mmCIF file of C-alpha atoms in Angstrom:
data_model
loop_
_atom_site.group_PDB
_atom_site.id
_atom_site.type_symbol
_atom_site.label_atom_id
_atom_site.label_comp_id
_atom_site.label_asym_id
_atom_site.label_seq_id
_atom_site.Cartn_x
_atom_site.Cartn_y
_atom_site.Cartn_z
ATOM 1 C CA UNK R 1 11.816 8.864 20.340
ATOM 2 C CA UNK R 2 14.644 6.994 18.120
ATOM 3 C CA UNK R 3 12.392 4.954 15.452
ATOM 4 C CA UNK R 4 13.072 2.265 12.924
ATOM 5 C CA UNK R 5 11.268 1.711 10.272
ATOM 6 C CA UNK R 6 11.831 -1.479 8.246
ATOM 7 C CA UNK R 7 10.296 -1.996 5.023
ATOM 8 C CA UNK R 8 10.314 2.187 4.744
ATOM 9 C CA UNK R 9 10.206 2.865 0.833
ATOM 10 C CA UNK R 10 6.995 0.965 0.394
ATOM 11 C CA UNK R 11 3.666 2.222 0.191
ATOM 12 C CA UNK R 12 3.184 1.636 3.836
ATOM 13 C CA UNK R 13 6.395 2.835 4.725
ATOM 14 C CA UNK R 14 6.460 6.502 3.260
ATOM 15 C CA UNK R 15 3.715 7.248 4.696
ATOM 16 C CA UNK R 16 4.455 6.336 8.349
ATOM 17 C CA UNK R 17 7.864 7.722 7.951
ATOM 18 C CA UNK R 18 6.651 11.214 6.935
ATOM 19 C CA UNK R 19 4.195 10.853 10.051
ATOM 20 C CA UNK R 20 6.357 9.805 12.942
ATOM 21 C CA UNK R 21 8.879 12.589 11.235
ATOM 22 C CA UNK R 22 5.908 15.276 11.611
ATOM 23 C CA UNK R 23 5.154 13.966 15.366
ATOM 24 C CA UNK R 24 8.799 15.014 16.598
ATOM 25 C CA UNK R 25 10.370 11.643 16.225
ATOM 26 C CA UNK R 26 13.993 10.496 14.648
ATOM 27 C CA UNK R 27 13.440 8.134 12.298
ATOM 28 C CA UNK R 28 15.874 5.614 11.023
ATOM 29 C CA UNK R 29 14.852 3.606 7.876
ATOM 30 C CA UNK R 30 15.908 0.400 6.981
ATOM 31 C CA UNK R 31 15.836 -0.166 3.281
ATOM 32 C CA UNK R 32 17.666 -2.035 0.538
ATOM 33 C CA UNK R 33 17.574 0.235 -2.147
ATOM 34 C CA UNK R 34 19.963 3.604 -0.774
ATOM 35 C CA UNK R 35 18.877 5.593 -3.917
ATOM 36 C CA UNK R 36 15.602 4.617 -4.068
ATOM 37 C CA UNK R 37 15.505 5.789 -0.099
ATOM 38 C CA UNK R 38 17.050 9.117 -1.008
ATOM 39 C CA UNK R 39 14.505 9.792 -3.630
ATOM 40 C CA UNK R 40 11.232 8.788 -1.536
ATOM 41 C CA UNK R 41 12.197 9.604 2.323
ATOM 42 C CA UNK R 42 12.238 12.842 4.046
ATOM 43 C CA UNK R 43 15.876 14.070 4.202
ATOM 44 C CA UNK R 44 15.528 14.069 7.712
ATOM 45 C CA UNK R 45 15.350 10.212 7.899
ATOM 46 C CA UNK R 46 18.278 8.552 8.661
ATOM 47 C CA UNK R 47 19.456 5.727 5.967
ATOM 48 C CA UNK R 48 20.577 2.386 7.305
ATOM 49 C CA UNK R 49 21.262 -0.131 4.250
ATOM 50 C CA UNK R 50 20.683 -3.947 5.558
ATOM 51 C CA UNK R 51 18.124 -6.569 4.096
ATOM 52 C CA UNK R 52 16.277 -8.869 6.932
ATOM 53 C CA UNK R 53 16.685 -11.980 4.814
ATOM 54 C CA UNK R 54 20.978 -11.308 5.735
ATOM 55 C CA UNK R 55 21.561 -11.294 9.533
ATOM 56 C CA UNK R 56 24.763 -9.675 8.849
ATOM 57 C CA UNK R 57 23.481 -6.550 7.448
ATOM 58 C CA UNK R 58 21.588 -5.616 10.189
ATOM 59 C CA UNK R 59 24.241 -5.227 12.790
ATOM 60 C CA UNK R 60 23.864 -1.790 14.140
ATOM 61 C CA UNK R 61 20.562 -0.847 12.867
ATOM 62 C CA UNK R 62 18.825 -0.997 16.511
ATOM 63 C CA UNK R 63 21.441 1.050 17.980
ATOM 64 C CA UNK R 64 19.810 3.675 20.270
ATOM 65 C CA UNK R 65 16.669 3.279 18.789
ATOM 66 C CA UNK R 66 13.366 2.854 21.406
ATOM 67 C CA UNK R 67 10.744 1.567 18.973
ATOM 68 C CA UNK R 68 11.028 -0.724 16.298
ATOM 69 C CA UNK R 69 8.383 -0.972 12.994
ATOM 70 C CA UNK R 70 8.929 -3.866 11.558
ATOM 71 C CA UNK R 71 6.804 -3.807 8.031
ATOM 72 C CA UNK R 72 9.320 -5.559 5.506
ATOM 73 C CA UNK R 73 7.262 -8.294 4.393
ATOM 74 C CA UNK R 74 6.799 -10.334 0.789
ATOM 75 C CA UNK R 75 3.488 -9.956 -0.614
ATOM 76 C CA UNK R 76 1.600 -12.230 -3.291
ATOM 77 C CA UNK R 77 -1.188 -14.591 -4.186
ATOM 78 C CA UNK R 78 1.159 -17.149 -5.578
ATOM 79 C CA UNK R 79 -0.331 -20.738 -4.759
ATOM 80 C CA UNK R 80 0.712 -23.356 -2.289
ATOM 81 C CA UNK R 81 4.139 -25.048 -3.581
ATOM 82 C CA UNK R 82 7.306 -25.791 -1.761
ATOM 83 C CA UNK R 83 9.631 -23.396 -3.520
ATOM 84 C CA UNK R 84 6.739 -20.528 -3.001
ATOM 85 C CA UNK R 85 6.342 -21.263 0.663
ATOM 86 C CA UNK R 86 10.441 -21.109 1.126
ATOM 87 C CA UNK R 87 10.331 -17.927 -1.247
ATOM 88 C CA UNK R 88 8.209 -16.105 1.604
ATOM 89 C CA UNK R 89 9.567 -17.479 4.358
ATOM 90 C CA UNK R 90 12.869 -16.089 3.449
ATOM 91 C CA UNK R 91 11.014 -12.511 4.070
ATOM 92 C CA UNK R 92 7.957 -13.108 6.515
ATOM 93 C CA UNK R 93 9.665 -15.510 8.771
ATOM 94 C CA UNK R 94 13.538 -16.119 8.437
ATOM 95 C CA UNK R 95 13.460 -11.718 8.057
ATOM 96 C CA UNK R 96 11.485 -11.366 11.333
ATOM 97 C CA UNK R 97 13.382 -13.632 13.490
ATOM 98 C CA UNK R 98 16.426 -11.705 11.965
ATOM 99 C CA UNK R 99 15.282 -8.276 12.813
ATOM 100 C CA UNK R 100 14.295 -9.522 16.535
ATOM 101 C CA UNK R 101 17.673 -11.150 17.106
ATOM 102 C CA UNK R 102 19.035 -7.629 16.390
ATOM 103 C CA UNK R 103 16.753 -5.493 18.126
ATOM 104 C CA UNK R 104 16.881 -7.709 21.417
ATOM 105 C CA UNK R 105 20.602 -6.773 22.293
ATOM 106 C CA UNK R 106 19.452 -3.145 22.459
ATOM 107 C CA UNK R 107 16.732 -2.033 24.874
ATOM 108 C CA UNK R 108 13.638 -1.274 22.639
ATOM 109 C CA UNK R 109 10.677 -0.298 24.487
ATOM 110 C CA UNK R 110 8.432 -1.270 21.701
ATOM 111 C CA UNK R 111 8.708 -3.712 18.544
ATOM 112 C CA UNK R 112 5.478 -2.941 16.429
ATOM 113 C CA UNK R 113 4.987 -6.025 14.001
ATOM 114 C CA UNK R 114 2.775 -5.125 11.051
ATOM 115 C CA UNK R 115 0.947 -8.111 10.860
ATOM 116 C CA UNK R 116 -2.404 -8.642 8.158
ATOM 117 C CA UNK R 117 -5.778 -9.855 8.573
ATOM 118 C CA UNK R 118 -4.627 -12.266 5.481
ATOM 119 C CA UNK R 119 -3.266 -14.684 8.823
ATOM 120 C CA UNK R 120 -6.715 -15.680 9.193
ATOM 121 C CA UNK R 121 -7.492 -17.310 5.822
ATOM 122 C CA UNK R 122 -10.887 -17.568 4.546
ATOM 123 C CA UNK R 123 -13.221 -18.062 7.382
ATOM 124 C CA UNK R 124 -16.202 -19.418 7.643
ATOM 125 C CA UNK R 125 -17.985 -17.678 9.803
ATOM 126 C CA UNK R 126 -18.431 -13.613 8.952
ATOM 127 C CA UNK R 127 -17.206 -11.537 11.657
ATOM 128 C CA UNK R 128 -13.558 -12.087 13.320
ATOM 129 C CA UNK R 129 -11.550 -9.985 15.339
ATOM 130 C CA UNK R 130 -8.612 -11.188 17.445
ATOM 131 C CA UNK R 131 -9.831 -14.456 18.692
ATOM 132 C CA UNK R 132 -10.689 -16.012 15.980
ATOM 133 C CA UNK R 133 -8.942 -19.051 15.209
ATOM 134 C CA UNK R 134 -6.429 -18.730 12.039
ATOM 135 C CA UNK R 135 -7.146 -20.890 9.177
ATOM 136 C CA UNK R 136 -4.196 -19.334 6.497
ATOM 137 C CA UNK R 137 -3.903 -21.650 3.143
ATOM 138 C CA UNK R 138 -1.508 -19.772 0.552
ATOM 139 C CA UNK R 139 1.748 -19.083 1.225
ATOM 140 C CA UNK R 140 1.406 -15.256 2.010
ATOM 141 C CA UNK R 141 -1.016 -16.335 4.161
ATOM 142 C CA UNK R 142 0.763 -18.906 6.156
ATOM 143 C CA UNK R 143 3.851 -16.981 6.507
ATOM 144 C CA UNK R 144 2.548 -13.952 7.616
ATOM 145 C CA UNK R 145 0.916 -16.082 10.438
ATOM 146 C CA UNK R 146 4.337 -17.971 11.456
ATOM 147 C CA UNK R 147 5.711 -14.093 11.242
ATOM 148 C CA UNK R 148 3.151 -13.310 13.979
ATOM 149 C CA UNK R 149 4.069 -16.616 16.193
ATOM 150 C CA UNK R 150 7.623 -15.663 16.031
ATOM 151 C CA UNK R 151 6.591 -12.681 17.563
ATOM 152 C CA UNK R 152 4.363 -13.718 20.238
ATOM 153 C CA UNK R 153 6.886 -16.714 21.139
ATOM 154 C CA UNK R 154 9.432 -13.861 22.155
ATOM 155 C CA UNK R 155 7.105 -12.141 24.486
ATOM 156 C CA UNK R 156 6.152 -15.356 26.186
ATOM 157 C CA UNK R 157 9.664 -16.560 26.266
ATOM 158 C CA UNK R 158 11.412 -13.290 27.079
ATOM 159 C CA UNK R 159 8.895 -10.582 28.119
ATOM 160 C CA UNK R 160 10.127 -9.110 24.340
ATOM 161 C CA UNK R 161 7.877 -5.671 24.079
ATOM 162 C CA UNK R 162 6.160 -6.693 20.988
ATOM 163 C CA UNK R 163 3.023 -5.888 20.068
ATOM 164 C CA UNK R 164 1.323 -7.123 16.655
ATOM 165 C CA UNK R 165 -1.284 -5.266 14.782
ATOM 166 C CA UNK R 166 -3.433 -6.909 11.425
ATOM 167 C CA UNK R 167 -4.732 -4.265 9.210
ATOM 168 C CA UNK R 168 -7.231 -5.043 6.504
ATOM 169 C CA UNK R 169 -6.563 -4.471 2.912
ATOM 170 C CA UNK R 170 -4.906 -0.841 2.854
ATOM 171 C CA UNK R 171 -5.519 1.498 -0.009
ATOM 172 C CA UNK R 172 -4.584 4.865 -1.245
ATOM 173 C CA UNK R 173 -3.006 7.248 -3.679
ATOM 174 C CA UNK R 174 0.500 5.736 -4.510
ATOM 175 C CA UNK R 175 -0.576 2.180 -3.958
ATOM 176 C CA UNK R 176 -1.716 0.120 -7.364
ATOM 177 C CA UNK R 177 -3.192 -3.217 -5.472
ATOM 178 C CA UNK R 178 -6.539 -5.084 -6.049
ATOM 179 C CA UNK R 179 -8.326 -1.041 -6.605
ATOM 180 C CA UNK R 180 -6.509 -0.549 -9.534
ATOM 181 C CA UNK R 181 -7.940 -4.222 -11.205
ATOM 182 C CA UNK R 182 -11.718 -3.283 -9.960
ATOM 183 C CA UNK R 183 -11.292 0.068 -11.757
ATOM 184 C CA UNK R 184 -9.587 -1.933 -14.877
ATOM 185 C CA UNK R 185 -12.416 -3.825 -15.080
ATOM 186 C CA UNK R 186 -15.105 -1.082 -14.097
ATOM 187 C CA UNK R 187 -13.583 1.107 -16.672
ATOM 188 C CA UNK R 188 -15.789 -0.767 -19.772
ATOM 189 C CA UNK R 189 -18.963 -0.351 -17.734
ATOM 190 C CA UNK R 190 -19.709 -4.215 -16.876
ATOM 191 C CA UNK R 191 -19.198 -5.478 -13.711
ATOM 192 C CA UNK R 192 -19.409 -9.354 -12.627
ATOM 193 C CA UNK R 193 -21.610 -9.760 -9.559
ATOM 194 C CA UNK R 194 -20.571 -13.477 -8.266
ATOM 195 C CA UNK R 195 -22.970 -15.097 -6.145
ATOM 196 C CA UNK R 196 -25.920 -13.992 -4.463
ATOM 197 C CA UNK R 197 -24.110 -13.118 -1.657
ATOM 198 C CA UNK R 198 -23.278 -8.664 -0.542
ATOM 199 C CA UNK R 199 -19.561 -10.156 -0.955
ATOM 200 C CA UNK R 200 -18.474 -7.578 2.100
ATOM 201 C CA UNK R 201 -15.495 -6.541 2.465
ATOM 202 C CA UNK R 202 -13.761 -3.998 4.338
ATOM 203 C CA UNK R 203 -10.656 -1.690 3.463
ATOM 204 C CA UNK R 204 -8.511 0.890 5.150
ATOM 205 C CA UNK R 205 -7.487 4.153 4.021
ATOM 206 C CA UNK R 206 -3.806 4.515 4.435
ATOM 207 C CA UNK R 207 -3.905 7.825 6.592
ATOM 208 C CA UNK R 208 -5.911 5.962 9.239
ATOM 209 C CA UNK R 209 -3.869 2.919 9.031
ATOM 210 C CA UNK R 210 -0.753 5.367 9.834
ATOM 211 C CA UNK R 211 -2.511 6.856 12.767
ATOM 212 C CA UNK R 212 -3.291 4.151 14.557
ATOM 213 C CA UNK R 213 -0.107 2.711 14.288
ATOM 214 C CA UNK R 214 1.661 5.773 15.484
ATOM 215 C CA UNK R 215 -0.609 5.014 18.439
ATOM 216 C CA UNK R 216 0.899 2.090 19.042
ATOM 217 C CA UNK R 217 3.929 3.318 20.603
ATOM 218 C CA UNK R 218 2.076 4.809 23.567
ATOM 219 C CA UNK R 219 -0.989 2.488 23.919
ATOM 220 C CA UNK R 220 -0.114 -1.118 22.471
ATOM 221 C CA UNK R 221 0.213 -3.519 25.104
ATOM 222 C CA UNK R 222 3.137 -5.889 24.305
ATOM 223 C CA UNK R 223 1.687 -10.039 23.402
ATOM 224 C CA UNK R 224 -1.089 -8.473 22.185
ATOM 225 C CA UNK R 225 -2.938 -8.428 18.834
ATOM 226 C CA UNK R 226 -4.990 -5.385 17.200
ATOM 227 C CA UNK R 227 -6.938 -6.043 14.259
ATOM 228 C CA UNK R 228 -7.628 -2.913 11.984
ATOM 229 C CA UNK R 229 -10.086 -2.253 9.282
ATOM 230 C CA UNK R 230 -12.153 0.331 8.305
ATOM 231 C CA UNK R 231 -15.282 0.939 10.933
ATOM 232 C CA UNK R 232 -17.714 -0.485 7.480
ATOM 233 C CA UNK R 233 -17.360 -3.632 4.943
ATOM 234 C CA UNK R 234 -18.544 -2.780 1.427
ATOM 235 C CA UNK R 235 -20.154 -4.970 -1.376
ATOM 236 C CA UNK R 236 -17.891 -5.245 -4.212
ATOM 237 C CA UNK R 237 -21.638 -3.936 -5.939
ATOM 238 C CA UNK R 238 -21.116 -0.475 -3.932
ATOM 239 C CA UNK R 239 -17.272 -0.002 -4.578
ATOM 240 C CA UNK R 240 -18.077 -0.358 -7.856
ATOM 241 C CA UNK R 241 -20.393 2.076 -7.912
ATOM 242 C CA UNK R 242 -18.245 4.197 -6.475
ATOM 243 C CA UNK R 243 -15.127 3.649 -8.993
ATOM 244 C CA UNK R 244 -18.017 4.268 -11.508
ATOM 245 C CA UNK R 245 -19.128 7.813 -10.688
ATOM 246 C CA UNK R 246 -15.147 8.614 -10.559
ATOM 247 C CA UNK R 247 -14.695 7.371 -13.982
ATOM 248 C CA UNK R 248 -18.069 8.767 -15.661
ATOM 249 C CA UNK R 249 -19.180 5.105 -16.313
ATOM 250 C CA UNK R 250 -22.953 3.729 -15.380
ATOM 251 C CA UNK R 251 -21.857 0.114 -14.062
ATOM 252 C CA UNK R 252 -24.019 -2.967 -15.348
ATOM 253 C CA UNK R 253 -23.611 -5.564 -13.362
ATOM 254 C CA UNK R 254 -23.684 -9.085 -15.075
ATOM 255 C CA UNK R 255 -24.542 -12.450 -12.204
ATOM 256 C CA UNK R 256 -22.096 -14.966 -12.626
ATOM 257 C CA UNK R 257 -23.360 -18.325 -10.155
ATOM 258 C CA UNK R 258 -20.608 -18.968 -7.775
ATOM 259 C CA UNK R 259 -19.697 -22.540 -8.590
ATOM 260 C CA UNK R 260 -19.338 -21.409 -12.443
ATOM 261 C CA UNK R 261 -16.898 -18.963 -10.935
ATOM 262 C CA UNK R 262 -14.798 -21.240 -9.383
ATOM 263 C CA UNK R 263 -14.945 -24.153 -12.083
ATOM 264 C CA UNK R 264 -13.742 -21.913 -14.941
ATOM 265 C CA UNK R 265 -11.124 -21.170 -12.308
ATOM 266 C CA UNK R 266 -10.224 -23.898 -11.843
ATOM 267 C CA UNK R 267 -10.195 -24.717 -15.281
ATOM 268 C CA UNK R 268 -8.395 -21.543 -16.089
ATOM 269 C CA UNK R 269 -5.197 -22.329 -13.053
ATOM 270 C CA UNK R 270 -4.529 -25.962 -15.326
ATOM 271 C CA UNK R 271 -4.331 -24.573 -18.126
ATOM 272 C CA UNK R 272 -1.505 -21.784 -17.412
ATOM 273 C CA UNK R 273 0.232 -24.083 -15.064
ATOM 274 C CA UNK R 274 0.940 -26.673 -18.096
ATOM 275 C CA UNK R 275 2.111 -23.920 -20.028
ATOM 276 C CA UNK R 276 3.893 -22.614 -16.728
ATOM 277 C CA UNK R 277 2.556 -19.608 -16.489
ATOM 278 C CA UNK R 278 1.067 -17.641 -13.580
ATOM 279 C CA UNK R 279 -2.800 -17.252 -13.671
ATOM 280 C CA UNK R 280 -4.819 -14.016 -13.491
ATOM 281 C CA UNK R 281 -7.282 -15.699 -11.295
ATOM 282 C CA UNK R 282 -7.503 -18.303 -9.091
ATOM 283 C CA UNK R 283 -9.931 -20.536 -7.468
ATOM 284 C CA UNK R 284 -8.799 -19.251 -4.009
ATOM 285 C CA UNK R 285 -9.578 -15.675 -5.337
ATOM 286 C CA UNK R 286 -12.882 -16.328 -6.594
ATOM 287 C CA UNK R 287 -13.424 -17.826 -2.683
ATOM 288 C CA UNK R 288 -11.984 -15.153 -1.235
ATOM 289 C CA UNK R 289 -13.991 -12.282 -3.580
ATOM 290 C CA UNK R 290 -17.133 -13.811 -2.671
ATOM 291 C CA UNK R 291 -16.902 -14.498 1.158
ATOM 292 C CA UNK R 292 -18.280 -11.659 3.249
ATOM 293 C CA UNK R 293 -15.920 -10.158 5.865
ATOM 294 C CA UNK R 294 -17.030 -8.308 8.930
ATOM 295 C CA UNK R 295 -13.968 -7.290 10.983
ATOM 296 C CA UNK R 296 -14.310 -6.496 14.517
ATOM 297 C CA UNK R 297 -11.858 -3.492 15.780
ATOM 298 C CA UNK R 298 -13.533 -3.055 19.173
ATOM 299 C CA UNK R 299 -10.572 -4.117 21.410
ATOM 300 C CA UNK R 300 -8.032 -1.075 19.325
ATOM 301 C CA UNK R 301 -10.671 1.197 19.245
ATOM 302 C CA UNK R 302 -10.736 1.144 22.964
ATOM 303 C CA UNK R 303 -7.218 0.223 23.669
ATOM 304 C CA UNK R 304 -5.883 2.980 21.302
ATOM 305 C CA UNK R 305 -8.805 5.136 21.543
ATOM 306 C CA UNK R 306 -9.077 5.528 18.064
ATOM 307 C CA UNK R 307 -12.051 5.100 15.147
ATOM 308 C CA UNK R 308 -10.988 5.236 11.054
ATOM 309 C CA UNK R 309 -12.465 8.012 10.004
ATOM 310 C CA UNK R 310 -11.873 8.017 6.254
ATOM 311 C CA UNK R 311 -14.616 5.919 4.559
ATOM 312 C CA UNK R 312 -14.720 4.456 1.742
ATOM 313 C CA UNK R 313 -16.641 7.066 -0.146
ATOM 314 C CA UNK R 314 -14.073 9.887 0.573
ATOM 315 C CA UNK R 315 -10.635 7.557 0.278
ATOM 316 C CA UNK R 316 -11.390 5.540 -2.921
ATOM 317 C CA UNK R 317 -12.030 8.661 -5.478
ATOM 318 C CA UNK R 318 -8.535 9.854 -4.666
ATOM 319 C CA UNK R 319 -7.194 6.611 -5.154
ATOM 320 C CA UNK R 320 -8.849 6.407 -8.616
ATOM 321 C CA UNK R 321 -8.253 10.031 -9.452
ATOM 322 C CA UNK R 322 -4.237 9.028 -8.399
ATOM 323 C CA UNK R 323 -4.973 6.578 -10.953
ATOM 324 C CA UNK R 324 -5.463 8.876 -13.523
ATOM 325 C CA UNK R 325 -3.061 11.295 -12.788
ATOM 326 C CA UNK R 326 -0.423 8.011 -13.134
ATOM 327 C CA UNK R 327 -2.020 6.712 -16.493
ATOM 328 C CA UNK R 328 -2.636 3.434 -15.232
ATOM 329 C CA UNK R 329 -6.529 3.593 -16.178
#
């Protein structure tokens, strides 16, 4: 099949190229950056420069092409404020309705929307899968939701053949993220344990993440939504551990009470925002750390046929040890 990938130089994005590439498939990437393209794409992939915030610059890109990936998408904790909600909207909502304009005058068999679990805000309740009501907050959050809607409107409104996956927190080498802060921190052999609660959480490996989307194309039903995690949450206490044995470190774990947490958070988010500065931590993320998360991927492990199989114990030591390798521990 004729593919486009949006969003192709990012993490996400190599790797799924260099898949569908592997699996037989022409691959078109849509990317910004030529020379950065060049440099990280297989020279088999097609280069199409356009950016999804400019409707103009896409003309042409879904041109003969029968699936479309569409994982361009602004990431960030940055808290609720008008200019940051326009900021992402300009990418997660304004650069989705841009890419489906274009890829509805061609006839696409499938338009894959790479979604995240972060749509559903913090929840109360401990296990969700695709039912669960959506309770997003900060402006990643919200936008990646309205992203999704967008989607799903089309389908209802057009029969569009989109179909809309969430993965969970995606890891692996070539990736910095929230691992490479836990093994910052891990790294001088004290660990804060906040709460009393197991503070589960799960997170994908980036090969499995790849694999089931490259089932999508054959086995997504369009309107639908797949959520994706690993098949286990871990305590922050356990991936710890684990970061620990990579680095040669015996973790000690120091309690912090939840509440405290959050207060010198809080405490902590006035202070830089009167000097106007971004903080490391927020209120939101001590929440979010400490609320347990179960994800339920029953209806794409039957739909797609396919379990994660890289755990946590196998994926994160190559992370860390990518880490190294990098000098960024």
């Amino acid at each position: 099949m004729n593919i486009l990938v949006t969003g192709a130089t990012g993490f996400m994005g190599t790797y799924l190229v260099s898949r569908l590439i592997e699996c037989g498939h022409m691959v078109r990437a849509l990317v910004r950056d030529e020379a950065k393209a060049r440099r990280v794409l297989d020279k088999s992939c097609e280069i199409f420069v356009g950016d999804v915030e400019k409707e103009e610059t896409l003309i042409g890109c879904c041109e003969n092409i029968d699936v479309v990936y569409h994982m361009a998408a602004l990431m960030g904790h940055d808290s609720p404020s008008p200019e940051a909600f326009e900021k992402f909207r300009k990418v997660n909502v304004y650069g989705v309705t841009n890419i489906i304009r274009e890829a509805k005058k061609n006839n696409i068999v499938k338009f894959i929307h790479i979604s995240s679990t972060a749509a559903l805000g913090l929840q109360k309740i401990i296990k969700v899968n695709e039912e669960t009501e959506c309770r997003p907050y900060t402006p990643y959050q919200v936008t990646k939701r309205e992203g999704e809607l967008c989607v799903l409107d089309e389908f209802r409104q057009s029969g569009f053949p989109a179909v809309v996956i969430r993965p969970s927190m995606v890891y692996g080498p070539g990736f910095k993220g929230d691992f490479l802060t836990l093994a910052k921190v891990c790294k001088s052999g004290w660990f804060p344990k906040i709460g009393r609660g197991a503070n589960l959480s799960p997170a994908l490996y980036i090969t499995d993440l790849v694999e089931a989307m490259v089932k999508l194309i054959d086995k997504g039903k369009a309107g639908e939504i797949y959520m994706l995690s690993s098949k286990e949450s871990y305590t922050l206490s356990e991936t710890a551990e684990i970061i620990g044995r990579v680095l040669n470190k015996k973790i000690r774990f120091i309690y912090v009470p939840r509440n405290l947490a959050i207060m010198g958070a809080g405490i902590l988010e006035f202070i830089c925002k009167q000097l106007g500065k971004r903080p490391p931590v927020t209120k939101r993320n001590i929440q979010s750390v400490s609320t347990d998360r179960i994800i339920d991927i029953s209806k794409l492990s039957k739909e797609l046929e396919f379990e994660p199989c890289i755990s946590l114990e196998i994926g994160l030591p190559k992370t860390i040890r990518y880490f190294i390798e990098q000098k960024y521990l």
